Amino acid sequence: MNELTRRQAVKLGIGSMAAMKAGPLSAAAIATKTHPFLTPADDFEDVSRGNPKPHTLVGEALIKARLTPETWKLEISADETTNAIVTQKPQIQRPVTLDYTALLELGKQHRVMFLKAMQCLNIAQPLGQGLWEGVPLREVLKLCGTMSNVRRVYFWGFHNDDPKQLFQSSLSYSQVMETPPGELPVFVAYKLNGAPLSLERGGPVRMVVPWAHGFKSIKWLQHIRLTNDYQSNDTYAEKNNDPESHLKTAAYLDDVTAQVAAGNPVVVSGLAISGWSGLSHVEYWLRPASADLKDDDPAWSTAQWQHCDLGEPPRNWSAVLPAGVSARDILGFDAKTGQPASWPLRYSMVSYSTTLRGLKPGKYEVRARAVDLNGFAQPEPRSIQKTGKNGIQVRRFEVV
Ligand SMILES: Nc1nc2c(c(=O)[nH]1)N[C@H]1C(S)=C(S)[C@@H](COP(=O)(O)O)O[C@H]1N2
Ligand SMILES: [Mo]
């Protein structure tokens, strides 16, 4: 089988280096693997630009970068630019500089908590899932008083004072200020999994855009500019990505044991993200191994897709959540019962699996796909991979 890295092993919840030194995992060990519901902050896959990467700064350099809680500041101002699109300058009653203490103070009144999978638009594997905590951006912008001619909100983080390293994103004014009932606000996050947001995860303060891929969730957040330009200025739009894409409903496969002795079960598992269109179920398709299937191969139209088991909501949320956090206080949960308002939770991920038994010796391949609440199977409805990687994944194994 493929060797698991320590990081993968931790993610799979199969733990220690000692267990790994014992050699390839037996079918029984594979059968017990589960994904922890919350990914420890250090185990997220990191997607960071910059040279040096802001989270590698230490000492004086870190202070100069204003990336310690004591030195961090968020500067909010109106954009001064005028051009063919911006003929009327945006006005705000007052520019605001917010420090960490003031942000936490706002949090006492307005904090929100939300479970979100971080997923890169360009990587076909979720980066991790956390309990994010912060203040809705609309509450922060209220501090600026009255505004006019603001159509969009631009924001960016620390970038070594080098314009080439600037990583910025944007949202429409309405997306920020008007959160429909039951929907989720954009928020300025200062905690992950109950602890202060680590430097590697974008701390002290990071934007979190619940419905979006990672590139909208700007790390080391320091600047917000209110503009009357209606266009998105996202750094991510430059590489042919859709800057308005939402998290996609999709299933991602774990590795499968490459060789299994006949008579042993084969466990097929992975993580599924419940994206904008929700998640109905995950299904798999088992067939004899072949060369790569082209998109127009007739086999797709006769495929026998079968249901996988979706991970159930934890029975005891307090065992899953950080100490002191009540599920009742988390967005997407019923404030009375403390149970999820829907399952899987929107914009979060859930594990799925199926156990194949009684396979005859031979070479096999297995695929998995998610079906959304509109009945669209992955990679539809948006098969354009630059709106988020959701190609159907395949794993091959042999029964001997
Ligand atoms: N300032 C800044 N924010 C950033 C990035 C970056 O390079 N710089 N990368 C973005 C991208 S593309 C992704 S996918 C996520 C990854 O978040 P993570 O590193 O916490 O997993 O952060 C986003 N926020
Ligand atoms: Mo990304």
Coordinates of C-alpha atoms and ligand atoms in Angstrom, one line a residue:
M1 CA 0.0 0.0 0.0
N2 CA 1.1 3.6 -0.3
E3 CA 2.9 4.7 2.8
L4 CA 0.9 7.1 4.9
T5 CA 2.6 10.2 6.0
R6 CA 2.4 11.0 9.7
R7 CA 0.1 13.9 8.8
Q8 CA -2.3 11.8 6.9
A9 CA -2.3 9.2 9.7
V10 CA -3.2 11.9 12.2
K11 CA -6.0 13.1 9.9
L12 CA -7.3 9.6 9.6
G13 CA -7.2 9.3 13.3
I14 CA -5.0 6.2 13.2
G15 CA -2.5 7.9 15.2
S16 CA 0.9 7.3 16.4
M17 CA 4.3 6.9 14.8
A18 CA 4.6 3.7 16.7
A19 CA 1.6 2.3 15.0
M20 CA 3.1 3.3 11.7
K21 CA 6.5 1.7 12.3
A22 CA 4.6 -1.6 12.7
G23 CA 4.6 -1.6 8.9
P24 CA 1.8 -1.7 6.3
L25 CA -1.7 -1.5 7.9
S26 CA -3.7 -4.6 8.1
A27 CA -7.2 -4.7 6.7
A28 CA -8.5 -4.5 10.2
A29 CA -6.6 -1.3 10.9
I30 CA -7.8 0.2 7.7
A31 CA -11.4 -0.7 8.6
T32 CA -11.2 1.3 11.8
K33 CA -9.9 4.5 10.3
T34 CA -12.1 7.6 10.9
H35 CA -11.6 11.2 10.1
P36 CA -11.6 13.4 13.2
F37 CA -14.5 15.9 13.0
L38 CA -12.3 18.9 13.8
T39 CA -8.8 19.0 12.3
P40 CA -6.2 20.2 14.8
A41 CA -5.0 23.7 13.6
D42 CA -1.5 22.4 12.9
D43 CA -2.8 19.6 10.7
F44 CA -4.5 21.7 8.1
E45 CA -2.8 21.6 4.7
D46 CA -1.2 25.1 4.3
V47 CA -1.8 27.2 1.2
S48 CA 0.2 30.4 1.6
R49 CA 2.0 32.7 -0.7
G50 CA 4.8 35.1 0.1
N51 CA 8.5 35.0 0.5
P52 CA 9.1 34.6 3.3
K53 CA 5.7 33.2 4.1
P54 CA 4.2 35.5 6.8
H55 CA 3.8 32.7 9.2
T56 CA 7.5 32.0 9.3
L57 CA 8.4 35.4 10.6
V58 CA 9.7 35.6 14.2
G59 CA 10.8 38.1 16.8
E60 CA 11.3 41.7 15.6
A61 CA 10.2 40.8 12.0
L62 CA 6.9 39.6 13.4
I63 CA 6.4 42.7 15.4
K64 CA 7.3 44.9 12.5
A65 CA 4.8 43.0 10.4
R66 CA 2.2 43.7 13.1
L67 CA 1.3 40.0 13.3
T68 CA 1.3 39.7 17.1
P69 CA -1.9 40.3 19.0
E70 CA -0.3 43.3 20.6
T71 CA 0.8 44.9 17.3
W72 CA -2.0 43.8 15.0
K73 CA -4.3 46.4 13.5
L74 CA -7.1 46.4 11.0
E75 CA -7.3 49.6 8.9
I76 CA -10.6 50.4 7.2
S77 CA -10.8 53.2 4.8
A78 CA -12.6 54.5 1.7
D79 CA -10.9 53.9 -1.7
E80 CA -9.6 57.2 -3.2
T81 CA -9.3 55.9 -6.7
T82 CA -11.5 57.3 -9.4
N83 CA -11.6 55.9 -13.0
A84 CA -14.0 55.2 -15.8
I85 CA -16.0 52.9 -13.5
V86 CA -15.7 54.9 -10.3
T87 CA -17.0 58.3 -11.2
Q88 CA -18.5 58.9 -7.8
K89 CA -16.1 58.4 -4.9
P90 CA -17.2 56.3 -2.0
Q91 CA -17.7 58.2 1.3
I92 CA -17.6 56.9 4.8
Q93 CA -18.3 58.9 8.0
R94 CA -15.0 57.9 9.5
P95 CA -12.0 55.6 8.7
V96 CA -11.4 53.1 11.5
T97 CA -8.3 51.4 12.9
L98 CA -9.2 48.5 15.0
D99 CA -6.8 46.7 17.3
Y100 CA -7.0 43.2 18.7
T101 CA -8.4 44.2 22.1
A102 CA -11.1 46.2 20.4
L103 CA -12.0 43.3 18.1
L104 CA -12.3 40.9 21.1
E105 CA -14.4 43.5 22.8
L106 CA -16.8 43.6 19.9
G107 CA -16.8 39.8 20.0
K108 CA -18.2 39.8 23.5
Q109 CA -21.4 41.2 22.0
H110 CA -21.5 39.9 18.5
R111 CA -19.3 36.8 18.2
V112 CA -20.3 34.0 15.9
M113 CA -19.0 30.4 15.7
F114 CA -19.2 28.3 12.6
L115 CA -17.9 24.9 11.5
K116 CA -16.3 25.1 8.1
A117 CA -14.2 23.0 5.9
M118 CA -11.3 24.9 4.4
Q119 CA -11.0 23.9 0.8
C120 CA -8.7 25.3 -1.9
L121 CA -10.4 25.8 -5.3
N122 CA -7.4 24.2 -7.0
I123 CA -6.7 21.3 -4.7
A124 CA -8.8 18.1 -4.9
Q125 CA -8.7 17.3 -1.2
P126 CA -10.1 19.3 1.7
L127 CA -7.5 21.1 3.7
G128 CA -9.2 20.7 7.1
Q129 CA -12.2 21.5 9.1
G130 CA -12.4 23.8 12.1
L131 CA -14.6 25.6 14.5
W132 CA -14.0 29.2 13.5
E133 CA -15.0 32.1 15.8
G134 CA -15.1 35.8 15.2
V135 CA -17.2 39.0 14.6
P136 CA -19.4 39.4 11.6
L137 CA -17.8 41.8 9.1
R138 CA -21.0 43.8 9.0
E139 CA -20.6 44.7 12.7
V140 CA -17.0 45.8 12.1
L141 CA -18.0 48.0 9.1
K142 CA -20.8 49.6 11.2
L143 CA -18.0 51.3 13.1
C144 CA -17.4 53.5 10.0
G145 CA -20.8 55.2 10.4
T146 CA -22.8 56.2 7.4
M147 CA -21.6 55.4 3.9
S148 CA -22.4 56.2 0.4
N149 CA -21.3 55.0 -3.0
V150 CA -19.9 51.7 -1.6
R151 CA -20.5 48.8 -3.9
R152 CA -17.7 46.4 -3.0
V153 CA -15.4 45.5 -0.1
Y154 CA -11.7 44.9 -0.9
F155 CA -9.5 43.2 1.7
W156 CA -6.0 41.9 2.0
G157 CA -3.4 40.7 4.5
F158 CA 0.3 41.3 5.3
H159 CA 2.5 40.7 2.2
N160 CA 6.1 41.7 3.2
D161 CA 5.4 45.3 1.9
D162 CA 5.9 43.8 -1.6
P163 CA 3.0 44.6 -4.1
K164 CA 3.9 41.4 -6.0
Q165 CA 3.1 39.4 -2.9
L166 CA -0.3 41.1 -2.4
F167 CA -3.0 38.5 -1.9
Q168 CA -6.4 40.1 -1.9
S169 CA -10.1 39.3 -2.2
S170 CA -13.4 41.0 -2.3
L171 CA -17.1 40.7 -1.6
S172 CA -20.1 42.8 -2.7
Y173 CA -21.4 45.3 -0.1
S174 CA -24.7 43.4 0.0
Q175 CA -23.0 40.0 0.7
V176 CA -21.3 41.6 3.6
M177 CA -24.1 43.7 5.1
E178 CA -27.3 41.7 4.5
T179 CA -27.3 38.2 5.9
P180 CA -30.5 36.4 5.0
P181 CA -32.2 34.5 7.9
G182 CA -30.6 31.1 8.3
E183 CA -27.7 32.2 6.2
L184 CA -24.1 32.7 7.3
P185 CA -22.3 36.0 7.7
V186 CA -18.8 36.7 6.6
F187 CA -16.8 37.2 9.7
V188 CA -13.4 38.4 11.0
A189 CA -12.0 35.4 12.8
Y190 CA -9.7 35.3 15.8
K191 CA -10.2 31.8 17.1
L192 CA -9.9 28.3 15.7
N193 CA -11.0 25.2 17.6
G194 CA -11.4 27.3 20.8
A195 CA -7.9 28.6 20.8
P196 CA -6.5 31.9 19.5
L197 CA -5.9 31.7 15.7
S198 CA -2.4 30.5 15.1
L199 CA 0.0 32.4 12.9
E200 CA 0.1 29.5 10.4
R201 CA -3.7 29.5 10.0
G202 CA -3.6 33.3 9.4
G203 CA -3.6 34.7 12.9
P204 CA -3.9 36.8 14.8
V205 CA -6.9 37.6 12.6
R206 CA -8.3 36.2 9.4
M207 CA -11.3 36.7 7.2
V208 CA -13.7 33.7 7.0
V209 CA -16.2 33.6 4.1
P210 CA -18.4 30.6 5.0
W211 CA -19.6 29.7 1.5
A212 CA -16.4 30.2 -0.4
H213 CA -13.2 28.4 -1.2
G214 CA -10.1 29.3 0.8
F215 CA -9.0 32.2 -1.4
K216 CA -11.7 34.5 0.0
S217 CA -10.6 33.7 3.6
I218 CA -7.7 36.1 3.7
K219 CA -5.1 35.3 6.3
W220 CA -3.1 37.9 8.3
L221 CA -5.9 40.4 7.6
Q222 CA -4.9 44.0 8.0
H223 CA -6.7 46.1 5.4
I224 CA -10.2 46.7 4.3
R225 CA -11.0 49.2 1.6
L226 CA -14.5 50.3 0.7
T227 CA -14.8 50.9 -3.0
N228 CA -17.4 52.0 -5.5
D229 CA -15.9 49.7 -8.1
Y230 CA -18.4 46.9 -8.7
Q231 CA -15.7 44.4 -9.9
S232 CA -14.0 41.8 -8.0
N233 CA -10.2 42.4 -7.6
D234 CA -9.4 38.9 -6.3
T235 CA -5.8 37.7 -6.8
Y236 CA -7.3 34.3 -7.5
A237 CA -9.3 35.7 -10.6
E238 CA -6.0 36.1 -12.4
K239 CA -5.3 32.4 -13.0
N240 CA -8.6 31.7 -14.8
N241 CA -10.4 30.8 -11.6
D242 CA -14.1 31.8 -11.0
P243 CA -13.8 34.4 -8.2
E244 CA -17.5 34.0 -7.3
S245 CA -17.5 30.2 -7.0
H246 CA -19.0 28.6 -4.0
L247 CA -17.8 25.5 -2.1
K248 CA -18.8 22.5 -4.2
T249 CA -20.6 19.5 -3.1
A250 CA -18.1 16.7 -3.8
A251 CA -16.7 13.4 -2.4
Y252 CA -13.0 12.9 -2.1
L253 CA -11.5 9.5 -1.7
D254 CA -8.9 8.2 0.9
D255 CA -6.3 5.8 -0.3
V256 CA -7.4 2.2 -0.6
T257 CA -5.2 -0.7 0.5
A258 CA -3.5 -1.7 -2.7
Q259 CA -3.5 -5.5 -2.0
V260 CA -6.0 -7.4 0.0
A261 CA -6.0 -11.1 0.6
A262 CA -9.2 -12.7 -0.7
G263 CA -11.8 -13.1 2.1
N264 CA -10.8 -9.8 3.8
P265 CA -13.1 -6.8 3.6
V266 CA -12.0 -3.8 1.5
V267 CA -13.0 -0.4 3.1
V268 CA -13.6 2.5 0.7
S269 CA -13.8 5.8 2.6
G270 CA -13.3 9.5 2.2
L271 CA -14.6 12.9 3.0
A272 CA -17.5 14.7 1.3
I273 CA -18.1 18.4 1.4
S274 CA -21.6 19.7 1.6
G275 CA -21.4 22.7 -0.7
W276 CA -23.7 25.5 -1.8
S277 CA -26.2 23.0 -3.2
G278 CA -26.2 20.7 -0.2
L279 CA -25.4 17.0 0.0
S280 CA -28.0 14.3 -0.5
H281 CA -25.7 11.2 -0.5
V282 CA -22.4 9.7 -1.6
E283 CA -22.3 6.7 -3.9
Y284 CA -19.6 4.4 -5.2
W285 CA -19.0 2.5 -8.4
L286 CA -16.9 -0.7 -8.4
R287 CA -15.6 -2.2 -11.6
P288 CA -12.7 -4.3 -12.9
A289 CA -9.6 -2.2 -13.3
S290 CA -9.1 -0.6 -16.7
A291 CA -7.0 2.0 -18.3
D292 CA -8.2 5.6 -17.5
L293 CA -11.8 6.1 -18.4
K294 CA -12.3 8.9 -20.8
D295 CA -15.2 11.3 -20.1
D296 CA -17.1 10.0 -23.1
D297 CA -16.6 6.3 -22.3
P298 CA -19.9 4.5 -22.7
A299 CA -19.2 2.7 -19.3
W300 CA -20.3 5.9 -17.5
S301 CA -23.9 5.6 -18.8
T302 CA -24.3 2.1 -17.5
A303 CA -22.4 2.6 -14.2
Q304 CA -24.0 0.9 -11.2
W305 CA -23.7 3.5 -8.5
Q306 CA -24.4 2.3 -4.9
H307 CA -24.9 4.2 -1.7
C308 CA -22.1 4.7 0.8
D309 CA -22.8 5.2 4.5
L310 CA -22.5 8.9 5.5
G311 CA -21.0 9.7 8.9
E312 CA -23.7 10.4 11.5
P313 CA -23.8 13.5 13.6
P314 CA -21.8 13.0 16.8
R315 CA -24.1 11.8 19.5
N316 CA -22.2 13.8 22.1
W317 CA -21.2 17.2 20.7
S318 CA -19.4 18.2 23.8
A319 CA -16.9 15.4 23.2
V320 CA -16.2 16.8 19.8
L321 CA -16.2 20.5 20.4
P322 CA -13.5 22.4 22.3
A323 CA -14.0 22.6 26.1
G324 CA -16.6 25.2 27.1
V325 CA -18.2 25.5 23.6
S326 CA -21.9 24.7 23.5
A327 CA -23.3 23.4 20.2
R328 CA -26.3 25.7 20.8
D329 CA -24.1 28.7 20.1
I330 CA -22.9 27.5 16.8
L331 CA -24.5 28.8 13.6
G332 CA -26.3 26.0 11.8
F333 CA -27.4 24.4 15.0
D334 CA -30.8 24.6 16.7
A335 CA -30.4 27.1 19.6
K336 CA -32.9 25.1 21.7
T337 CA -31.8 21.5 21.1
G338 CA -28.2 22.0 20.3
Q339 CA -28.6 19.6 17.3
P340 CA -27.5 20.5 13.7
A341 CA -30.3 22.2 11.8
S342 CA -29.4 20.1 8.8
W343 CA -27.0 17.2 8.3
P344 CA -24.4 17.3 6.9
L345 CA -23.8 20.8 8.1
R346 CA -23.5 23.3 5.2
Y347 CA -20.0 24.1 4.1
S348 CA -18.6 21.4 6.4
M349 CA -17.4 18.0 5.5
V350 CA -18.4 14.6 6.7
S351 CA -16.8 11.2 6.3
Y352 CA -18.3 8.4 4.3
S353 CA -17.4 4.8 3.8
T354 CA -18.5 1.5 2.4
T355 CA -17.2 -2.0 3.1
L356 CA -16.8 -4.3 0.1
R357 CA -16.9 -8.0 0.9
G358 CA -16.6 -11.3 -0.9
L359 CA -14.6 -9.9 -3.8
K360 CA -13.1 -12.6 -6.1
P361 CA -9.4 -12.3 -6.8
G362 CA -8.6 -9.7 -9.4
K363 CA -7.8 -6.1 -10.1
Y364 CA -10.5 -3.5 -9.3
E365 CA -11.1 0.2 -9.4
V366 CA -13.6 2.2 -7.3
R367 CA -15.0 5.6 -7.8
A368 CA -17.0 7.8 -5.5
R369 CA -19.2 10.8 -6.2
A370 CA -21.5 13.1 -4.2
V371 CA -25.1 13.9 -5.3
D372 CA -26.4 17.3 -4.3
L373 CA -29.9 18.2 -3.1
N374 CA -31.0 19.1 -6.7
G375 CA -30.1 15.6 -7.8
F376 CA -26.9 16.7 -9.6
A377 CA -24.1 14.1 -9.4
Q378 CA -20.5 15.3 -9.2
P379 CA -18.9 16.8 -11.2
E380 CA -22.1 18.6 -12.2
P381 CA -23.7 21.0 -12.0
R382 CA -20.4 22.9 -12.5
S383 CA -18.0 20.6 -14.2
I384 CA -15.6 23.5 -14.9
Q385 CA -12.7 22.7 -12.7
K386 CA -11.7 26.3 -12.3
T387 CA -14.8 26.8 -10.2
G388 CA -13.4 24.2 -7.7
K389 CA -11.8 20.8 -8.2
N390 CA -14.5 18.2 -8.1
G391 CA -13.5 15.6 -10.6
I392 CA -14.6 12.1 -9.8
Q393 CA -11.7 10.3 -8.1
V394 CA -10.6 6.7 -8.6
R395 CA -8.7 4.2 -6.5
R396 CA -7.3 0.9 -7.7
F397 CA -6.6 -2.3 -5.7
E398 CA -6.1 -6.0 -6.1
V399 CA -7.7 -8.9 -4.3
V400 CA -5.1 -11.8 -4.2
Ligands
LIG1 N1 -2.9 36.5 3.0 C1 -3.1 35.3 2.4 N2 -4.3 34.7 2.6 C2 -4.6 33.5 2.0 C3 -3.7 32.9 1.2 C4 -2.4 33.5 1.0 O1 -1.6 33.1 0.2 N3 -2.2 34.7 1.6 N4 -4.0 31.7 0.5 C5 -5.5 31.5 0.3 C6 -5.8 30.2 -0.2 S1 -5.6 30.1 -1.9 C7 -6.3 29.2 0.5 S2 -6.8 27.8 -0.2 C8 -6.5 29.3 2.0 C9 -5.8 28.2 2.7 O2 -6.0 28.3 4.1 P1 -5.0 27.4 5.1 O3 -3.6 27.7 4.7 O4 -5.4 27.9 6.5 O5 -5.4 26.0 5.0 O6 -6.0 30.5 2.5 C10 -6.2 31.7 1.7 N5 -5.8 32.9 2.3
MO2 MO -6.5 28.1 -2.6

